[in-house]
Coordinates of C-alpha atoms in Angstrom, one line a residue:
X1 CA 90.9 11.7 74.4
X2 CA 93.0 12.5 77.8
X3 CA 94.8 15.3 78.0
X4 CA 97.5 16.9 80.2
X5 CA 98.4 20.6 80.5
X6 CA 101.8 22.1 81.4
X7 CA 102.4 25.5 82.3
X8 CA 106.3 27.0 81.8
X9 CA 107.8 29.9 84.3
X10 CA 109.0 29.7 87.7
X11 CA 107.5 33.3 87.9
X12 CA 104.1 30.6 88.7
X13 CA 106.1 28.6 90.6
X14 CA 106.7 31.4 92.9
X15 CA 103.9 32.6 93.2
X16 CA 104.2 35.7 91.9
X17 CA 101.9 35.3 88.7
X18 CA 98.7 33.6 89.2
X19 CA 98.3 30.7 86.8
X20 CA 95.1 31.6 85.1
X21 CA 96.5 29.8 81.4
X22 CA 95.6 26.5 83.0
X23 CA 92.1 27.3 83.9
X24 CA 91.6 29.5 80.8
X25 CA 92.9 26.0 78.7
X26 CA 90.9 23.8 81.2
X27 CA 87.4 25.0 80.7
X28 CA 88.3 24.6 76.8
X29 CA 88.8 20.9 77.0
X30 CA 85.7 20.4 78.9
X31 CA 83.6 22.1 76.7
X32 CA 85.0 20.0 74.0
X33 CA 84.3 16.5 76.0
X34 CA 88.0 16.0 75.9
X35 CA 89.2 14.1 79.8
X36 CA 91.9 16.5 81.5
X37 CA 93.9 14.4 83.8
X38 CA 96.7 16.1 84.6
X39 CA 97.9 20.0 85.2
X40 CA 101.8 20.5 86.1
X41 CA 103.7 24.0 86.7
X42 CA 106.9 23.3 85.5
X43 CA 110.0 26.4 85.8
X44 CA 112.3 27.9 83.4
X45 CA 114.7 24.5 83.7
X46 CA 115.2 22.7 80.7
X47 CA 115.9 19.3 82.2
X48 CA 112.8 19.4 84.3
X49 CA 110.6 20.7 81.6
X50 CA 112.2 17.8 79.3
X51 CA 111.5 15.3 81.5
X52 CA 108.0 16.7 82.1
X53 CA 107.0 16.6 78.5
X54 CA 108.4 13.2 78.0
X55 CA 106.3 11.9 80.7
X56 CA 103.4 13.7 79.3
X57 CA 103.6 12.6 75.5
X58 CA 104.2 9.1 77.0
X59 CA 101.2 8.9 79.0
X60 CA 98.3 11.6 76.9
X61 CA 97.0 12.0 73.7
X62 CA 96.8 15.6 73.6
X63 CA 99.4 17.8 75.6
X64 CA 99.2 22.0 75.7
X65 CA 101.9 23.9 76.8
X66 CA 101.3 27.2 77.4
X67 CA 104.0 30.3 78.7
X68 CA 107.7 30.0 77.2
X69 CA 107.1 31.0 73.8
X70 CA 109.0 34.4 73.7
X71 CA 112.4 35.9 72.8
X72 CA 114.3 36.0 76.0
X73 CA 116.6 33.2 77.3
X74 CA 114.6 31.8 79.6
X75 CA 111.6 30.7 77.2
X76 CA 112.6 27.6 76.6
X77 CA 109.2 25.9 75.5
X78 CA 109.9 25.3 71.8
X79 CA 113.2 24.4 71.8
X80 CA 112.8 21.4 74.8
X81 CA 109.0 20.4 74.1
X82 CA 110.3 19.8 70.5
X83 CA 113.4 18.1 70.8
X84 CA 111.5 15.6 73.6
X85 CA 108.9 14.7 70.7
X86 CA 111.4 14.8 68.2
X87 CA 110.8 17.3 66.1
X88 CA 113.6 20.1 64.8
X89 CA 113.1 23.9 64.4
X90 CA 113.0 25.2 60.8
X91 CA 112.1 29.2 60.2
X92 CA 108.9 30.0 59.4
X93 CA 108.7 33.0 57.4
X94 CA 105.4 34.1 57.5
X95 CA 106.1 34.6 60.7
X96 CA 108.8 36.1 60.6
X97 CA 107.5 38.7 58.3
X98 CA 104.5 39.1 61.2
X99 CA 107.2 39.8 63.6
X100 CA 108.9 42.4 61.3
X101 CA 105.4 44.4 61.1
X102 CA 104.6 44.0 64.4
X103 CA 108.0 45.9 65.0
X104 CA 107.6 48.2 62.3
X105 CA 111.1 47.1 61.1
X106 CA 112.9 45.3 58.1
X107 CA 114.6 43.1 60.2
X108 CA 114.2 42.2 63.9
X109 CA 116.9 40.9 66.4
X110 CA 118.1 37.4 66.9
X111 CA 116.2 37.2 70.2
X112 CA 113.0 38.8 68.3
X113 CA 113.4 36.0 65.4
X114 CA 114.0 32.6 67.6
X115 CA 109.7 33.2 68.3
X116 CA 109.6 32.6 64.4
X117 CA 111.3 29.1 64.8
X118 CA 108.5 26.6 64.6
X119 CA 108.9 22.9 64.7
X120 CA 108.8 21.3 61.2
X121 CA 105.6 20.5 59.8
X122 CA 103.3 22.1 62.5
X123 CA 100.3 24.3 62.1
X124 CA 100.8 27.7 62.9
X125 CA 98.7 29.1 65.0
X126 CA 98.4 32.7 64.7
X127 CA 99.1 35.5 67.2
X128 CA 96.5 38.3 66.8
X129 CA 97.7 39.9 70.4
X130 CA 101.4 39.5 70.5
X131 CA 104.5 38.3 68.3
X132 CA 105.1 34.7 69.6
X133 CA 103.0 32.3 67.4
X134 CA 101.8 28.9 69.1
X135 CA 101.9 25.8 67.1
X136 CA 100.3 22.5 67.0
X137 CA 101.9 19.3 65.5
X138 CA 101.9 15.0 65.9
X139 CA 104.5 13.8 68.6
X140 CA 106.7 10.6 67.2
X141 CA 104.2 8.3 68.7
X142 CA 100.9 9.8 67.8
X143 CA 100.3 12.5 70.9
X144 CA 99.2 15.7 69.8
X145 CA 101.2 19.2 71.5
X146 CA 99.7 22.2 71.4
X147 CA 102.1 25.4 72.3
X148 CA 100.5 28.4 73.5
X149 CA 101.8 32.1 74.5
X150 CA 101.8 32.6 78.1
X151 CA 100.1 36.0 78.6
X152 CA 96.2 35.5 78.6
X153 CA 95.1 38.3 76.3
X154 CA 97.4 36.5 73.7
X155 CA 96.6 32.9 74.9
X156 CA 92.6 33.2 75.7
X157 CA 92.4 34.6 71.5
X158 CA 94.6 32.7 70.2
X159 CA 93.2 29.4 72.1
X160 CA 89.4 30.1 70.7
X161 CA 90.5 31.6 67.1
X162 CA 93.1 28.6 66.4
X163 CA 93.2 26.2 68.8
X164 CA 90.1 24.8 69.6
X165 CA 89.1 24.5 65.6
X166 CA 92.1 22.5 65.4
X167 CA 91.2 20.1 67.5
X168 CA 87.3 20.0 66.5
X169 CA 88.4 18.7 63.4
X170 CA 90.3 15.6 64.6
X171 CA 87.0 14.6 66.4
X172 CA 84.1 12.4 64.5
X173 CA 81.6 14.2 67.0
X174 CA 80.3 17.7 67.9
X175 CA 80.2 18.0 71.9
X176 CA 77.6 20.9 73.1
X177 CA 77.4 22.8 76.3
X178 CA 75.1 25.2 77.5
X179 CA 74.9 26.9 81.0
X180 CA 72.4 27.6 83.2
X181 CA 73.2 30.0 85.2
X182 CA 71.5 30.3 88.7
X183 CA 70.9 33.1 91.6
X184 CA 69.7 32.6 95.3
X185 CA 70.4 28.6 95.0
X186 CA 73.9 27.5 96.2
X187 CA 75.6 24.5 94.6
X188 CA 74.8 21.9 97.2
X189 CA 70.1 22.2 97.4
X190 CA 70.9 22.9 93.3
X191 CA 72.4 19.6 93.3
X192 CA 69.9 17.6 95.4
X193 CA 67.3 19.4 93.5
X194 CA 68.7 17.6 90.4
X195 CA 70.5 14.8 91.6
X196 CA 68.9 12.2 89.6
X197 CA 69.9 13.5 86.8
X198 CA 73.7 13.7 87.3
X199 CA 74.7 10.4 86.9
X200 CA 73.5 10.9 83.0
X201 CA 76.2 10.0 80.2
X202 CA 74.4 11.9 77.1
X203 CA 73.7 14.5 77.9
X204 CA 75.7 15.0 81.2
X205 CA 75.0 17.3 84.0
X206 CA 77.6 19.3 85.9
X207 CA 77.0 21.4 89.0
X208 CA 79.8 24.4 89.1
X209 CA 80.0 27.3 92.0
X210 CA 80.4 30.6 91.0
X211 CA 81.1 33.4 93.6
X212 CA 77.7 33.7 95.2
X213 CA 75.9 31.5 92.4
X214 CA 76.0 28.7 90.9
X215 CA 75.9 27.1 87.2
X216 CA 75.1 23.6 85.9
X217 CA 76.5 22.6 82.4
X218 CA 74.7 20.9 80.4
X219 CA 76.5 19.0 78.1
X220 CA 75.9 16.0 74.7
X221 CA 77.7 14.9 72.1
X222 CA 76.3 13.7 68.7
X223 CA 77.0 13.4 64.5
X224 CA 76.3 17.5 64.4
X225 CA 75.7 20.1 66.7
X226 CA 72.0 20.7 65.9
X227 CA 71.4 17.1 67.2
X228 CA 74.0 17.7 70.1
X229 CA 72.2 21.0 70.6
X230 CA 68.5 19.4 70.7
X231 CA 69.3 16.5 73.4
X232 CA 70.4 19.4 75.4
X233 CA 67.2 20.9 75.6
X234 CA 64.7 18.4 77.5
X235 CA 67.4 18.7 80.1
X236 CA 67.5 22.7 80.2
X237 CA 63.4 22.5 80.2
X238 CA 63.5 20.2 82.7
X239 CA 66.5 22.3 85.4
X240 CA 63.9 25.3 84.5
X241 CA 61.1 23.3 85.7
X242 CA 62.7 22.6 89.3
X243 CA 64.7 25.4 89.7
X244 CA 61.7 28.0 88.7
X245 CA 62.8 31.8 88.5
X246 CA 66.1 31.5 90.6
X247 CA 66.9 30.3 86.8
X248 CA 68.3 33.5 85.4
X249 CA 70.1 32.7 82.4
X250 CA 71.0 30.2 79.3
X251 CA 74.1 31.0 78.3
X252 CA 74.5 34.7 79.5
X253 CA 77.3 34.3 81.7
X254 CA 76.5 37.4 84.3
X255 CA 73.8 38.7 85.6
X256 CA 75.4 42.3 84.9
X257 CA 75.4 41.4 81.0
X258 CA 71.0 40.2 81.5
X259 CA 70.4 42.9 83.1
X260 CA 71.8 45.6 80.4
X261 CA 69.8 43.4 78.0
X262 CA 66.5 43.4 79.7
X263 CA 66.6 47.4 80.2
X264 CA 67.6 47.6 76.1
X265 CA 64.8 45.2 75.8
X266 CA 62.4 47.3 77.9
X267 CA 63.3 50.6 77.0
X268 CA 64.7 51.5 80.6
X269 CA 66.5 53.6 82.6
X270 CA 68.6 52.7 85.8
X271 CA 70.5 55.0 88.5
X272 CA 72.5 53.1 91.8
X273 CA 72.8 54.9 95.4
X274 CA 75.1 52.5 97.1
X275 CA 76.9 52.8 100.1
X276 CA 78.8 49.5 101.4
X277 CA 79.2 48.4 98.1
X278 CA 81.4 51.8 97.2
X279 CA 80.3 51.8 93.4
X280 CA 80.7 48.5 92.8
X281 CA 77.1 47.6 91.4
X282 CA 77.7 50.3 89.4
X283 CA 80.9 49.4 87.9
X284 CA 80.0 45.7 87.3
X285 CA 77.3 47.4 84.8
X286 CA 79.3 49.9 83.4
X287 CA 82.0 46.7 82.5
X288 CA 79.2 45.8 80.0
X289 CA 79.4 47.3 76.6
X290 CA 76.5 49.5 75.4
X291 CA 75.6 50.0 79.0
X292 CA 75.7 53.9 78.5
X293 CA 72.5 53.6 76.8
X294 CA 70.4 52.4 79.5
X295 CA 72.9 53.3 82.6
X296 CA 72.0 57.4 83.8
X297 CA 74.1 57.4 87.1
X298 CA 75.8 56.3 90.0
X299 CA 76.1 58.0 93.3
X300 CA 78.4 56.9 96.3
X301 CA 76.7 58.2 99.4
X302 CA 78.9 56.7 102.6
X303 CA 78.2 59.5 104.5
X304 CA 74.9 60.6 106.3
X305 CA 75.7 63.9 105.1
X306 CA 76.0 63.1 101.3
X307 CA 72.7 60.7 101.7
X308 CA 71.0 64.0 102.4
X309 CA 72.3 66.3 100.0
X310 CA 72.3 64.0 97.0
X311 CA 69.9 61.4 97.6
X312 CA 66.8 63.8 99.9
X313 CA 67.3 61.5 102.7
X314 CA 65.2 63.1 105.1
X315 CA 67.7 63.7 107.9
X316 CA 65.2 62.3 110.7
X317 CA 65.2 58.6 109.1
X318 CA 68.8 58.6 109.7
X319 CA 68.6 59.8 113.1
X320 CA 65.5 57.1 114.1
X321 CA 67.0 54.1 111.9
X322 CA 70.5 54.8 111.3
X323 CA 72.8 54.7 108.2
X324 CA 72.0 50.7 107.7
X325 CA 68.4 50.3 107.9
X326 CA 65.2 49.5 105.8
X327 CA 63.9 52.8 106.0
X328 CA 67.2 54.5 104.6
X329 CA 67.5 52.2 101.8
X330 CA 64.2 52.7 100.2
X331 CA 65.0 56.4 100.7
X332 CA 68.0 56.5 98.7
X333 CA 66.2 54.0 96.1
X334 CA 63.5 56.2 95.7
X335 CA 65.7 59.4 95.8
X336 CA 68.3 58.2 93.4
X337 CA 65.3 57.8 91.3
X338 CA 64.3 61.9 91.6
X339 CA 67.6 63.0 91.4
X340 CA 68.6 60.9 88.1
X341 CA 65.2 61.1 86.3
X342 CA 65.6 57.5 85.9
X343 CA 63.0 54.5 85.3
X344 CA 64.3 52.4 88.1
X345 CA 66.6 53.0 91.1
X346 CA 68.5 51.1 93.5
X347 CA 69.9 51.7 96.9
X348 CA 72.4 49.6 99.2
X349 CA 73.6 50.5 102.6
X350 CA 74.8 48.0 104.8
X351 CA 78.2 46.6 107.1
X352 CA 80.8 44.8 104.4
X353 CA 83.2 44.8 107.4
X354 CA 85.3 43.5 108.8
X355 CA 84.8 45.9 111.5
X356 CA 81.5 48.3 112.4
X357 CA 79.6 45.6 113.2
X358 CA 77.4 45.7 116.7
X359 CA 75.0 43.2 118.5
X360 CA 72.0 44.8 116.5
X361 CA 73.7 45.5 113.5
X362 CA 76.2 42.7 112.8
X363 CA 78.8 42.3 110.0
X364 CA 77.0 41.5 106.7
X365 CA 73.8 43.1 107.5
X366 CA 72.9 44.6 104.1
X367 CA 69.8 46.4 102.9
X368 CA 69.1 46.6 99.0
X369 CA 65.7 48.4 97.9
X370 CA 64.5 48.6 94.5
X371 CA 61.8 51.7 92.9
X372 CA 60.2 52.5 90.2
X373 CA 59.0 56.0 91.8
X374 CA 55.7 54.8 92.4
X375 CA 56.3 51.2 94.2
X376 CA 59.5 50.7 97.0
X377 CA 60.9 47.1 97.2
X378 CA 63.3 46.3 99.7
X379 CA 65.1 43.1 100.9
X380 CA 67.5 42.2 103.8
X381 CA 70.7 40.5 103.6
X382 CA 71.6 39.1 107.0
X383 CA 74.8 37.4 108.0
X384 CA 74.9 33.7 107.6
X385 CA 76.4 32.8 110.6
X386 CA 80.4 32.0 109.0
X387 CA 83.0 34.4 108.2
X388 CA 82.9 36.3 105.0
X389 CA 85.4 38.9 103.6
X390 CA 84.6 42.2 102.7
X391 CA 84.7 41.6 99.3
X392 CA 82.3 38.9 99.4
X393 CA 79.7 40.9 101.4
X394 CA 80.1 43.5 98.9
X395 CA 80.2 41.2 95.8
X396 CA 77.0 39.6 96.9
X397 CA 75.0 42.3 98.1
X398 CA 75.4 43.5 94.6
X399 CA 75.0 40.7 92.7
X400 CA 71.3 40.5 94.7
X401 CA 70.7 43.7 93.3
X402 CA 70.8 43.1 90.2
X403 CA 68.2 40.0 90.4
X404 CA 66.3 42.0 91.8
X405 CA 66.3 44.4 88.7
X406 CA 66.1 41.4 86.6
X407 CA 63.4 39.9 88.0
X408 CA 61.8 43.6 88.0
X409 CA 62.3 43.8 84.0
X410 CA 61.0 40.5 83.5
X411 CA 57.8 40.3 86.0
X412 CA 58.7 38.3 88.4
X413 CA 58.6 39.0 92.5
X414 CA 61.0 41.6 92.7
X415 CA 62.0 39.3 96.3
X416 CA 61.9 35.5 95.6
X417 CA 59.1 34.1 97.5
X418 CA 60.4 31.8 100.3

């Protein structure tokens, strides 16, 4: 099956919303096997969005739609994407009477009630998030169109919930993908590593970068998913075998989420000290629910002053070492740890940038130490020689972090052997 995706508003044409429905919709369809070859931004212009979903129905089996579904006068999805595959409007009064509760009225205005005109015949698909219902329905000549709200909390639900079972069961196979999920390997040696097994056809094998990671899909298709889900395996096995422990995950998507698991799982306790990083490790936990039972504390120490006071930094390591050094990391590591009570601590200092840098101590020089309160663990990130943001040094230093905690909690070296 090939499929195309249109997104509706000229508020993406400009720029001024990002277009995250597309990518959202796009990682859907490959999960399901189903070939996207095409992705359009089309504005508020009925003509041009006519004469866009014309050309799509002509030339795809499956076309979604997603923005345009709402009550004001520029959402125009409905009325022009059904007209061009020649459907009419009818009322749909379920939801209609969806609307009305939503509203917490008996009646709703005109503008409110045009999101309950559906094209005749369609599934409805429901809207757990919002008021505009998306629909699903044939095209004269046999294309399927899918019509999805445009905000993603109401698109991403309403997608998984409604959508996607929809079109599982116009397909005479189950398609099964799993993701391995990989830390201190970029795409590009992950890929040579495995690059005799990419050219597969069942079960495939995808590499995909992720923002200082990587992941590669594996993915089969078969009569059920059990069987689908088996011919994955030997594959899995077999990325674990040459990857070894930079391997961090099957299906947990962050390393943030493994990490809250392994401390349940263990029974314990972690604190942060970060500097550069300015809370961030601790706020990519604390973005994990149930993290409170394992999380004690986060402290942000960017001055040599509150390293002293809150973390017992003794004051003479910073004034031999300095603020970004070896010495003051496993300090604050070790001190986070006495002042939190906690089982393990961490501590980040370092130069995100893009200024502080010197000769010695360059832009995306980094220092990340890991204790226990009896054994110190510390690792250097040093600049790789290209331009990186501040956000990247930051992101990265501590998504390291965390590995190391992970590979802590699960007894591996806490720094990957070279």
């Amino acid at each position: 099956m090939n499929a195309e995706i249109i997104s509706v508003g000229t508020e993406l044409l400009l720029g001024q919303v990002v277009n995250t429905d597309a990518a959202i919709v796009a990682q859907e369809l490959s999960a399901l096997g189903i070939n996207l070859l095409y992705s359009s931004v089309v504005g508020d212009n009925p003509e041009r969005l006519k004469e866009a979903v014309e050309t799509a129905i002509s030339r795809s089996d499956l076309l979604i739609m997603t923005g345009g579904l709402g009550p004001t006068t520029d959402d125009l999805t409905k009325e022009t994407t059904a007209a061009a595959a020649g459907k009419r409007l009818v009322l749909h009064e379920e939801s209609l009477c969806r609307i009305q509760t939503y509203f917490n009225a008996a009646s709703v205005t005109k503008n409110q009630e045009k999101q309950a005109w559906l094209p005749e015949g369609c599934t409805v698909l429901q809207n757990d998030n919002g008021t505009a219902p998306g629909c699903a329905f044939q095209a004269e000549n046999g294309c399927t169109v899918i019509m999805l709200p445009g905000p993603p909390s109401e698109l991403e639900p309403m997608l998984k919930n409604y959508a996607v079972p929809y079109l599982k069961r116009g397909q005479e196979s189950v398609i099964v993908s799993h993701n391995v999920h990989i830390y201190g390997k970029g795409e590009a040696p992950v890929a040579q590593i495995m690059d005799d097994k990419m050219n597969g056809e069942n079960p495939t094998l995808a590499p995909y970068a992720k923002e200082g990671e990587c992941l590669l899909r594996v993915t089969a298709k078969a009569k059920d998913e059990k069987t689908a889900d088996e011919m994955c395996q030997p594959l899995i096995d077999e990325i674990k075998r040459r990857i070894g422990d930079y391997v961090y995950s099957v299906d947990v998507e962050t390393l943030e989420e493994l990490v809250v698991m392994e401390l349940k799982k263990a029974g314990k306790t972690l604190a942060t000290a970060e500097s550069c990083t300015g809370g961030l490790l601790s706020k990519r936990i604390t973005d994990i629910p149930g993290s409170s039972e394992v999380f004690h504390m986060g402290c942000v120490t960017y001055a040599n002053e509150a390293k002293e006071a809150l973390l017992f930094v003794p004051h003479e390591i910073l004034e031999q070492h300095g603020a970004v050094s070896e010495e003051t990391a496993k300090a604050m590591a070790e001190g986070i740890v006495k002042r939190s009570c906690s089982d393990i601590g961490v501590g980040i200092t370092g130069i995100a940038g893009p200024d502080g840098g010197t000769s010695e101590k360059p832009v995306g020089l980094i220092y990340i130490a890991l204790s226990d309160g009896k054994n110190t663990w510390v690792t250097k990130r040093s600049p790789i020689g290209r331009t990186k943001s501040r956000e990247w040094h930051r992101h990265c230093a501590a998504s390291q972090a965390l590995d190391m905690v992970r590979r802590y909690l699960t007894g591996l070296p806490v720094i990957p052997e070279s």
